[in-house]
Coordinates of C-alpha atoms in Angstrom, one line a residue:
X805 CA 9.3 -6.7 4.1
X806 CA 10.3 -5.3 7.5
X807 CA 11.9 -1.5 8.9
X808 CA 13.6 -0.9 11.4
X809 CA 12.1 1.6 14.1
X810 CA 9.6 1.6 16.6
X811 CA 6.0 1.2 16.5
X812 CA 5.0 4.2 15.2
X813 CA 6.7 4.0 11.9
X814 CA 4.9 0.4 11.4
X815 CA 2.0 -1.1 10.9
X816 CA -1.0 -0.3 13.9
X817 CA -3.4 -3.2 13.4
X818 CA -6.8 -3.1 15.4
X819 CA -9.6 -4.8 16.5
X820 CA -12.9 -4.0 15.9
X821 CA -16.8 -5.1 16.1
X822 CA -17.1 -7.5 12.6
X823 CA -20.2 -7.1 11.0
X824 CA -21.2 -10.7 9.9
X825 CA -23.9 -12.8 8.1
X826 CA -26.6 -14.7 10.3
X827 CA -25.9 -18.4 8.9
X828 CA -29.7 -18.9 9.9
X829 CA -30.7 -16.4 8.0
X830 CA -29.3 -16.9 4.7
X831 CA -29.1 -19.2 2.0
X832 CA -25.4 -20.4 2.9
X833 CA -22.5 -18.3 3.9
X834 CA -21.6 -19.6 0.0
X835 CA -24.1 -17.9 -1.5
X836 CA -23.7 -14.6 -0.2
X837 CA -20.3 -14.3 -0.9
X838 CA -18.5 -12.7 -4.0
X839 CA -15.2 -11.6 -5.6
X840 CA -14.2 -8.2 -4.8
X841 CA -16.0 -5.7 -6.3
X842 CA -13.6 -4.9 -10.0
X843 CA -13.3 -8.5 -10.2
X844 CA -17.1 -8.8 -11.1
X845 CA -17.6 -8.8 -14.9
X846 CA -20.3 -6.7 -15.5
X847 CA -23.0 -6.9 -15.5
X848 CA -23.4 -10.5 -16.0
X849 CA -21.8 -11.6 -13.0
X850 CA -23.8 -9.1 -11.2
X851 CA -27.1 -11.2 -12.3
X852 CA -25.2 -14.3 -11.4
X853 CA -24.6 -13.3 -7.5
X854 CA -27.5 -11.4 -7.0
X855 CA -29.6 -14.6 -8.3
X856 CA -27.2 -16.7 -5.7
X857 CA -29.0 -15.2 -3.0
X858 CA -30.7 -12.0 -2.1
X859 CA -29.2 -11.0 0.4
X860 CA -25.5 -11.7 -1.9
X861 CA -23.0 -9.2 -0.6
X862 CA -22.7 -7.5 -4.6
X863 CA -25.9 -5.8 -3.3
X864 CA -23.9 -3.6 -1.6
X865 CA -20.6 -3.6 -3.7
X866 CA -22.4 -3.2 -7.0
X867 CA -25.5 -1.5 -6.7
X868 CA -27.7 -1.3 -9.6
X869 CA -30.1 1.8 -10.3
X870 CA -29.1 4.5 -12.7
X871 CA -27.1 7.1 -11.9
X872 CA -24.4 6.9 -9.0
X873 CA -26.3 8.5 -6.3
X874 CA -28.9 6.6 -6.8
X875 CA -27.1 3.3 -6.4
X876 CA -24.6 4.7 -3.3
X877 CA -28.4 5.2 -1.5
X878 CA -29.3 2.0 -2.1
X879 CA -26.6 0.1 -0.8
X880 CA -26.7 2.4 2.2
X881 CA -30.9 1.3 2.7
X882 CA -29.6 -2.6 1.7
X883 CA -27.1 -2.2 4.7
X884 CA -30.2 -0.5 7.5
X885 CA -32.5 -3.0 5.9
X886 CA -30.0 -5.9 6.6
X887 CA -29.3 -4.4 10.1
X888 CA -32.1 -4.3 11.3
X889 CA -33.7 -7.8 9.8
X890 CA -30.5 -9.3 11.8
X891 CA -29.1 -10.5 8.3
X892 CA -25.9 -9.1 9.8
X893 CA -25.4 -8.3 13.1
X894 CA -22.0 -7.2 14.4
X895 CA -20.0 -9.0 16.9
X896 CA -19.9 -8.6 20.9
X897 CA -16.4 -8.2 21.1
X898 CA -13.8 -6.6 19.0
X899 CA -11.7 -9.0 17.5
X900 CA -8.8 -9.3 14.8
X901 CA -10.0 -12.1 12.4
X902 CA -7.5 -14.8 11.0
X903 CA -8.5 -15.9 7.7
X904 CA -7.6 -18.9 5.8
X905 CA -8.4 -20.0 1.9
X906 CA -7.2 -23.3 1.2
X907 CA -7.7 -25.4 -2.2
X908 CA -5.9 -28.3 -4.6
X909 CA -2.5 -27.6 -2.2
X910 CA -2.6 -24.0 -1.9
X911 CA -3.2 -22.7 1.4
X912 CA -2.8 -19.0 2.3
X913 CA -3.6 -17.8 6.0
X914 CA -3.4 -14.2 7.1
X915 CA -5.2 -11.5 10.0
X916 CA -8.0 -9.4 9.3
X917 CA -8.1 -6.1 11.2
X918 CA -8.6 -2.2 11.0
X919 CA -5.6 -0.8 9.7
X920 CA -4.3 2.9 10.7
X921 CA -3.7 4.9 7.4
X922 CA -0.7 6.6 6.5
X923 CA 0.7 8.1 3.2
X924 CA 2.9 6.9 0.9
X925 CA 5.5 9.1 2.0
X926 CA 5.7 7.5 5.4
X927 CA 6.8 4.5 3.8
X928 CA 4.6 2.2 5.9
X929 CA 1.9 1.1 3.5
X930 CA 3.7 1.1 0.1
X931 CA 1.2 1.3 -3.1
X932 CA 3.1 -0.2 -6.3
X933 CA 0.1 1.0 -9.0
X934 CA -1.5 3.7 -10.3
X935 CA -5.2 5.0 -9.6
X936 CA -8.0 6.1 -11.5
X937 CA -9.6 9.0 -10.0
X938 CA -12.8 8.3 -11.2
X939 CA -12.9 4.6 -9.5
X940 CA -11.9 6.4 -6.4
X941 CA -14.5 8.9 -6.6
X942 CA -17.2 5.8 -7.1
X943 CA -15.9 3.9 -3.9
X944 CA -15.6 6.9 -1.9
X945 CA -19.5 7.3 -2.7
X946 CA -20.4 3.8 -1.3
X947 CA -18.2 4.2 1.5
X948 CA -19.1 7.8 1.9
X949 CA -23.0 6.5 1.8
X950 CA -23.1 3.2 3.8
X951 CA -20.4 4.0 6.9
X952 CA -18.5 1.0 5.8
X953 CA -15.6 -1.1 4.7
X954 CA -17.3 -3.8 2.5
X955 CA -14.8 -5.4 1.7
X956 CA -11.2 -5.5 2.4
X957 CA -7.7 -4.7 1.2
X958 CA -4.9 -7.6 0.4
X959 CA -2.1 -6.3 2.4
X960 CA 1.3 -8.5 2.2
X961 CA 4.1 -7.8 4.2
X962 CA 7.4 -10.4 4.6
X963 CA 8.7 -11.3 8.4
X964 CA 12.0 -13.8 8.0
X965 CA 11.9 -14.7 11.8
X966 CA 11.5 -18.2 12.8
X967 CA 9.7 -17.3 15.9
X968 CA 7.7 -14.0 14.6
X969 CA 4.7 -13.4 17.1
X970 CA 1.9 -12.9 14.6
X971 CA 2.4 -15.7 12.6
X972 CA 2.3 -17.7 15.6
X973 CA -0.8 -16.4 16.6
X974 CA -2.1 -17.6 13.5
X975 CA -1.4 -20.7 13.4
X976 CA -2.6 -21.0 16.7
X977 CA -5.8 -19.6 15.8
X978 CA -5.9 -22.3 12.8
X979 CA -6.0 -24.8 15.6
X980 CA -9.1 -23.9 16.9
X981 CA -13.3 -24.7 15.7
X982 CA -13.5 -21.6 13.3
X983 CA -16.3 -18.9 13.8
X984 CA -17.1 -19.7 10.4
X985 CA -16.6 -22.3 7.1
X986 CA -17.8 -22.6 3.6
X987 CA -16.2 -23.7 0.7
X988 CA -17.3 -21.2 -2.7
X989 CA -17.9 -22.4 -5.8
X990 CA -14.2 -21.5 -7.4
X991 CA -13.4 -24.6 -4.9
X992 CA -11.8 -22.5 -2.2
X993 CA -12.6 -23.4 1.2
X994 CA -13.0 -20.5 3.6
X995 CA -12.8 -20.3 7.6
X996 CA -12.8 -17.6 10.0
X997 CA -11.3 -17.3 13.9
X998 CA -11.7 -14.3 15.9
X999 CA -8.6 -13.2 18.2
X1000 CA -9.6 -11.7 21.3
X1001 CA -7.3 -12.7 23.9
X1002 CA -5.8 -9.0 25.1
X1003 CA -2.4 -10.8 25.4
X1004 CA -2.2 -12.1 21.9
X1005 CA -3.9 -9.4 20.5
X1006 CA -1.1 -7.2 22.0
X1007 CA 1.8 -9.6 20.6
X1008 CA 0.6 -8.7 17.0
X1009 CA 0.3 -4.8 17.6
X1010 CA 4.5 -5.1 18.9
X1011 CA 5.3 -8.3 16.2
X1012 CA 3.5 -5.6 13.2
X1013 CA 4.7 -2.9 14.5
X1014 CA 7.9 -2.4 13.2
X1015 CA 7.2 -3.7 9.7
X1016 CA 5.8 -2.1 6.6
X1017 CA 3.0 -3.6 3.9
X1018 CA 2.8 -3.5 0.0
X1019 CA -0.7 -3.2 -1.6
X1020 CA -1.2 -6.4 -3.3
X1021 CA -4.9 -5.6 -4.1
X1022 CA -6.9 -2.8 -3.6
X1023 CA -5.1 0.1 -4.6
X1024 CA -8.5 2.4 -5.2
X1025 CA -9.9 1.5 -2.3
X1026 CA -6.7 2.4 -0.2
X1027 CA -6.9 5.7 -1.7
X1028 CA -10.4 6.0 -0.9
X1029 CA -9.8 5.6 3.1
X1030 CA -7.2 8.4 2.6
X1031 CA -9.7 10.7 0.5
X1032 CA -12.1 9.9 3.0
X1033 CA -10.3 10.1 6.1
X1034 CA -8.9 13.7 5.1
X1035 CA -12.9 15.1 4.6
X1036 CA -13.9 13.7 8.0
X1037 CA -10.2 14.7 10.0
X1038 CA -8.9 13.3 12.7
X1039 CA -9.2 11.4 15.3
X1040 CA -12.0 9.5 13.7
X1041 CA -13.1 5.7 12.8
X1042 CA -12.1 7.2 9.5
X1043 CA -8.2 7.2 10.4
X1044 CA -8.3 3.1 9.8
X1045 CA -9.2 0.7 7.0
X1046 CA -10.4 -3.2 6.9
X1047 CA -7.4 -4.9 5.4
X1048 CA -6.2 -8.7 5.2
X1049 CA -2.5 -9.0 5.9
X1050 CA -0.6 -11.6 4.8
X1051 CA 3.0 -12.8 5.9
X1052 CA 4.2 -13.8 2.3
X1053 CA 7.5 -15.5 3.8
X1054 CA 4.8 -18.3 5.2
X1055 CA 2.4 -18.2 2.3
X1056 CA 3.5 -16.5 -1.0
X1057 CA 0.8 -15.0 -3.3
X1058 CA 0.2 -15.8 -6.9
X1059 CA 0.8 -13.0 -9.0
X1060 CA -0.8 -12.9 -12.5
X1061 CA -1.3 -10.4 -15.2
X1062 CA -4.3 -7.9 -15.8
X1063 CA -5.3 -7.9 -19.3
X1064 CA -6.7 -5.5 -21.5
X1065 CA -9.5 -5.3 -23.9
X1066 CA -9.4 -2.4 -26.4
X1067 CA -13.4 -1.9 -27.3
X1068 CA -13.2 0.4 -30.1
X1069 CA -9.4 -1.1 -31.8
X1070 CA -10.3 -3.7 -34.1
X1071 CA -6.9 -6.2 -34.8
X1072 CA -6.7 -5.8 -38.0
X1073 CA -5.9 -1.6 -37.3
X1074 CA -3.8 -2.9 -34.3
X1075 CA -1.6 -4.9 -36.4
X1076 CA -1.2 -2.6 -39.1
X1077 CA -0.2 0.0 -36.7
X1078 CA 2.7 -2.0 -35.4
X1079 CA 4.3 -2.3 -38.6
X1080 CA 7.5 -1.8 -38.5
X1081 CA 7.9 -1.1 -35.1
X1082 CA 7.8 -4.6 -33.5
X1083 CA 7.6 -8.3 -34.3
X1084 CA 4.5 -9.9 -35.2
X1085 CA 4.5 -13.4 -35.7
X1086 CA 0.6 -15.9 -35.2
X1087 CA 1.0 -18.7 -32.7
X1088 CA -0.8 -21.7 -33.0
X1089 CA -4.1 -21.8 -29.6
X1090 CA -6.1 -22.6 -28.2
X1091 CA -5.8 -20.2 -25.5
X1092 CA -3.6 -21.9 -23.0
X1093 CA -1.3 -23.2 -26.1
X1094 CA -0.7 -19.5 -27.4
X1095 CA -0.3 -18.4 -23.5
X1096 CA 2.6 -20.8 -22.9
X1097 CA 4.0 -19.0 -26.1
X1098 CA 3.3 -15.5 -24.3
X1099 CA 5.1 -17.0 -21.2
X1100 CA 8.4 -18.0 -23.3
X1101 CA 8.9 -14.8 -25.6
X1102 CA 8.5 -12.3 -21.9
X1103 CA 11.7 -14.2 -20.6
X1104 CA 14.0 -12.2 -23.6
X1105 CA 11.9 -9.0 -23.6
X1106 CA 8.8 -7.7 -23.8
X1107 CA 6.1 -9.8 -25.6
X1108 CA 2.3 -9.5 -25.4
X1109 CA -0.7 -11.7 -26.8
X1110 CA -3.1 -10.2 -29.5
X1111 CA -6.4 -11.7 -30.0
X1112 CA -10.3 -11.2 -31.0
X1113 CA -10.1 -12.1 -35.0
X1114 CA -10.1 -15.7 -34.0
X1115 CA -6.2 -15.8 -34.1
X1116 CA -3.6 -15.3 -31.8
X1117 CA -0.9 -12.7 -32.8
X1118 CA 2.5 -12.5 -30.5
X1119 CA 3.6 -9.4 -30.6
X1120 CA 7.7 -8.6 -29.1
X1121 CA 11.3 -7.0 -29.8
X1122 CA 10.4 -3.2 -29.7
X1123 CA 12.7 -1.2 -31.7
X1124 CA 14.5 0.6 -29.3
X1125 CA 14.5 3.8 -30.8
X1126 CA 11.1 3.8 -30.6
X1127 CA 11.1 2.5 -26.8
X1128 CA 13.3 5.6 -26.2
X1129 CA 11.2 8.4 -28.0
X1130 CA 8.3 7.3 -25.6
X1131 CA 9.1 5.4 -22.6
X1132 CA 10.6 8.4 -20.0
X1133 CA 13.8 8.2 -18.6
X1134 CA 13.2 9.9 -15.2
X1135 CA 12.4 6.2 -14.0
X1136 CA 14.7 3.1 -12.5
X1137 CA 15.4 0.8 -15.5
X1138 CA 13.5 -2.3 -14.3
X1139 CA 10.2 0.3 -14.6
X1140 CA 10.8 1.3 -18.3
X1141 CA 11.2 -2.1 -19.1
X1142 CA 7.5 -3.2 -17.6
X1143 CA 5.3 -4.5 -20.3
X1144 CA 2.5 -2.6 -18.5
X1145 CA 4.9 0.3 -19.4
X1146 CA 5.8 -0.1 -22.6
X1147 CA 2.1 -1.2 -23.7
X1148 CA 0.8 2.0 -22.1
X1149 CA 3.3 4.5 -23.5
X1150 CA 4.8 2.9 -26.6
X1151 CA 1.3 0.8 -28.0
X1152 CA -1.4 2.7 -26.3
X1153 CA -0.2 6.1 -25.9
X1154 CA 2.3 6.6 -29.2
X1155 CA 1.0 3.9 -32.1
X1156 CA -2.7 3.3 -31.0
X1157 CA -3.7 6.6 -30.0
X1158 CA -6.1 4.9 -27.2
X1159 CA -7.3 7.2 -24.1
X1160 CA -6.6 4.9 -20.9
X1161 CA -10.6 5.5 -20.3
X1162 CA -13.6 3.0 -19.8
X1163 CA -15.2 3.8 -23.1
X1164 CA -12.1 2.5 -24.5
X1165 CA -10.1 0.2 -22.1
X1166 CA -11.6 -2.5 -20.1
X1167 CA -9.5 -4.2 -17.3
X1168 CA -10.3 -8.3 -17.1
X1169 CA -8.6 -10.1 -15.2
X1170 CA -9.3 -13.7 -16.9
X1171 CA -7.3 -14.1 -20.4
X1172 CA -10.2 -16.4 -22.0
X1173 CA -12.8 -13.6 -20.6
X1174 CA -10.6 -10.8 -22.5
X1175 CA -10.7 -12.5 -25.7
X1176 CA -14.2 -13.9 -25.5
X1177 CA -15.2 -10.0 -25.5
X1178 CA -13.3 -8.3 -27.8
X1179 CA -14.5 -11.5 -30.4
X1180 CA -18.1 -10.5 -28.8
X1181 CA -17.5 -6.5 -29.7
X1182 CA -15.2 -6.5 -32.5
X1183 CA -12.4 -5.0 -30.3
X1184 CA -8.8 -6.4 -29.7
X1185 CA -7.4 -8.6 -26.6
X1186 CA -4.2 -7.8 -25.2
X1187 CA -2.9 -10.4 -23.4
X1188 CA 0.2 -9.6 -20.6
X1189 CA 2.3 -12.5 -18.9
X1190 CA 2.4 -11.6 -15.3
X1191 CA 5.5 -9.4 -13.6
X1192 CA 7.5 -11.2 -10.9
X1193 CA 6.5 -10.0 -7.3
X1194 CA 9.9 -9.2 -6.5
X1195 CA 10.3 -6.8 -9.4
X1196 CA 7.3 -4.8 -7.4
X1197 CA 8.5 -5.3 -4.5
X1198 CA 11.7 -3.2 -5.0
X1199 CA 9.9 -0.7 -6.8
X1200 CA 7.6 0.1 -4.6
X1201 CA 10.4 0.5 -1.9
X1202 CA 12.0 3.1 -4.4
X1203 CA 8.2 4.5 -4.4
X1204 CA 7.8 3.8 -7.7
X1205 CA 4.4 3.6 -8.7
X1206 CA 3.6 0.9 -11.8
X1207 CA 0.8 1.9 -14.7
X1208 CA -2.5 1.1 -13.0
X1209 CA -3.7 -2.5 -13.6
X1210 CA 0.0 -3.9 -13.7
X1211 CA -0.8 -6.8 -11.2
X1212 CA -3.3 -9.0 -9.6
X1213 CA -2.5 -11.1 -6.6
X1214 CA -3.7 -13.7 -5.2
X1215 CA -5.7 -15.7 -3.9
X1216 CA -8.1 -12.8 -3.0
X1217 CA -10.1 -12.7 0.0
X1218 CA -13.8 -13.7 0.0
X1219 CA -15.6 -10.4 0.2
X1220 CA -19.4 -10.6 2.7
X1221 CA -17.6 -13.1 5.3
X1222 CA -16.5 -10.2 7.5
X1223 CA -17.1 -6.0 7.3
X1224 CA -16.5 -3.6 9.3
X1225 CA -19.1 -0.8 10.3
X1226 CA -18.0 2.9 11.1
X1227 CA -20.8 4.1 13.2

């Protein structure tokens, strides 16, 4: 995705002092690694990563005490503690990081750096989701406490030229010994290189610098740097953000489907309430059988996957009178016709009467994790098929915003192999 313009109506990319494990001090660079902090299924995989190793990085992500003060203070001791036992210890020179996660053929490379934050209106970095103010609040907490970016943002932006200076300069970097290497459990293989060079470091501030980014991951935590950065004003460290950006025209994301799991809607009352209103037909599992169903019914229309009785119920065709008494109109016709849209104002909204809240909705991002627990709590699956990333793509450039949860990209970055301090 590129802009025409100069460089201040792009992207401003900069280096700064990583804040890094000590391999000698640790377990393994493995072992202190984890997903990014929403992708963590409470609070089991909390136990899991914190048993890893203790010094795992969901130490300070996830904090566990009892009330959210509580927990914010004791990342922020974690982090001192760390400090000063030389667990982490923060580079000599500043440096953008490329980073690379390869496995079974897929390979995705991008650069690591401190990103200058601009609204939404400015059209540089384009959000494509919703927020949840309450998730914001939480992050801007941990940040707020521990003076740092923990983890960062999955930024992709497109550039078409053969020759584009950035990419260059990372596959250059991939030509080197990395600063770091480990390969994580999920069979992902990780390395790290640090750009220093002031000459190449300058050909990436001119190559990003007349292009713009869409948020592929991260949306809460972009709008915490912009909560944040507008309490402590400007010019601070606060005006920038850790974020990974990645050149999707060399290496293309996955993009897969957030699904839902309604804790208090049994199936039997979801079914009953779509009566009439859409199709419901069973289709034969297990999972990845009824999935591939899913997958064939969203290429005529919308279509989601019901399940937590032990069945699997496909539910599609809308009546369209119904689609037009609660979708709204005031939005291009590629967003009323979202599943994420329809499920949230048609099934949520208008027949189930669920509040988009966490005593109600959780947000998995694994389908056979979403139906395991609403089996566990009596609740109801939904299951989405995933939207195309060029359907987002153009929405977000018409700055439309998608119902939160619409989307997960990927692969995600590693979080613990590089943060970013701002003291």
């Amino acid at each position: 995705m590129t802009t025409s313009g100069t460089a201040d109506h792009g992207l401003r990319l900069i280096p700064f002092h990583g804040l890094r494990y000590d391999p000698e001090r640790v377990g393994s660079l493995a072992a202190v690694t984890s997903p990014p902090y929403d992708v963590v299924v409470r609070p089991d995989g909390v136990d899991y990563l914190e048993s890893a190793d203790p010094h795992n990085i969901v130490r300070l992500i996830l904090p566990q005490a009892a009330t959210p003060a509580a927990r914010n203070e004791q990342a922020a001791h974690t982090l001192r503690a760390w400090l000063t036992e030389g667990v982490l210890s923060a580079d000599t020179e500043p440096a953008l990081y490329v980073y690379e996660q390869c496995r079974a053929g897929l390979l995705q490379r991008g650069i690591i750096g401190a990103l200058a934050l601009s609204p939404a209106d400015a059209g540089i970095v384009l959000p494509h989701e919703d927020v949840m103010p309450d998730v914001v609040t939480d992050r801007a907490g941990l940040m707020r406490a521990t003076s740092a970016n923990l983890e960062p943002l999955l930024l992709t932006y497109r550039s078409e030229e053969p020759e584009a200076a950035a990419a260059g300069i990372v596959a250059a970097a991939a030509r080197r010994a990395p600063l770091l290497e480990t390969t994580t459990e999920d069979g992902f293989r990780h390395r790290l290189w640090a750009v220093t060079d002031p000459a190449e470091l300058a050909a990436v501030t001119a190559d990003l610098g007349h292009r713009q980014a869409l948020i592929a991951d991260g949306h809460h935590r972009w709008a915490t740097y912009l909560r944040l950065q507008e309490e402590h004003g400007s010019p601070t460290p606060w005006d920038f953000g850790l974020v990974l950006l990645v050149d999707t025209a060399r290496y293309p994301l996955q993009v897969r489907a957030i699904h839902r799991m309604l804790r208090r809607l049994p199936v039997a009352d979801a079914l009953a309430a779509l009566d009439g209103h859409f199709r419901v037909r069973p289709v034969d599992g297990p999972l990845p059988l009824a999935m591939e169903a899913l997958a064939d019914a969203s290429e005529r229309g919308n279509a989601f996957l019901l399940a937590g009785d032990g069945r699997f119920h496909l539910v599609t065709d809308p009546a369209l009178d119904l689609l037009e008494r609660t979708v709204r109109r005031d939005r291009p016709e590629a967003w009323r016709r979202l599943d994420a849209t329809v499920l949230h104002a048609t099934l949520l909204d208008a027949l189930w009467d669920v509040p988009d809240a966490p005593e109600h909705i959780a947000y998995i991002h694994d389908a056979a994790s979403t139906v395991a627990m609403a089996e566990r709590h009596g609740g109801t699956a939904v299951l989405l098929h995933p939207v195309r990333e060029d359907v987002v793509r153009d929405l977000a450039r018409q700055g439309v915003t998608m119902p939160r949860k619409s989307t997960s990209f990927g692969p995600k970055p590693a979080t613990g192999l590089v943060l970013r301090s701002l003291h």
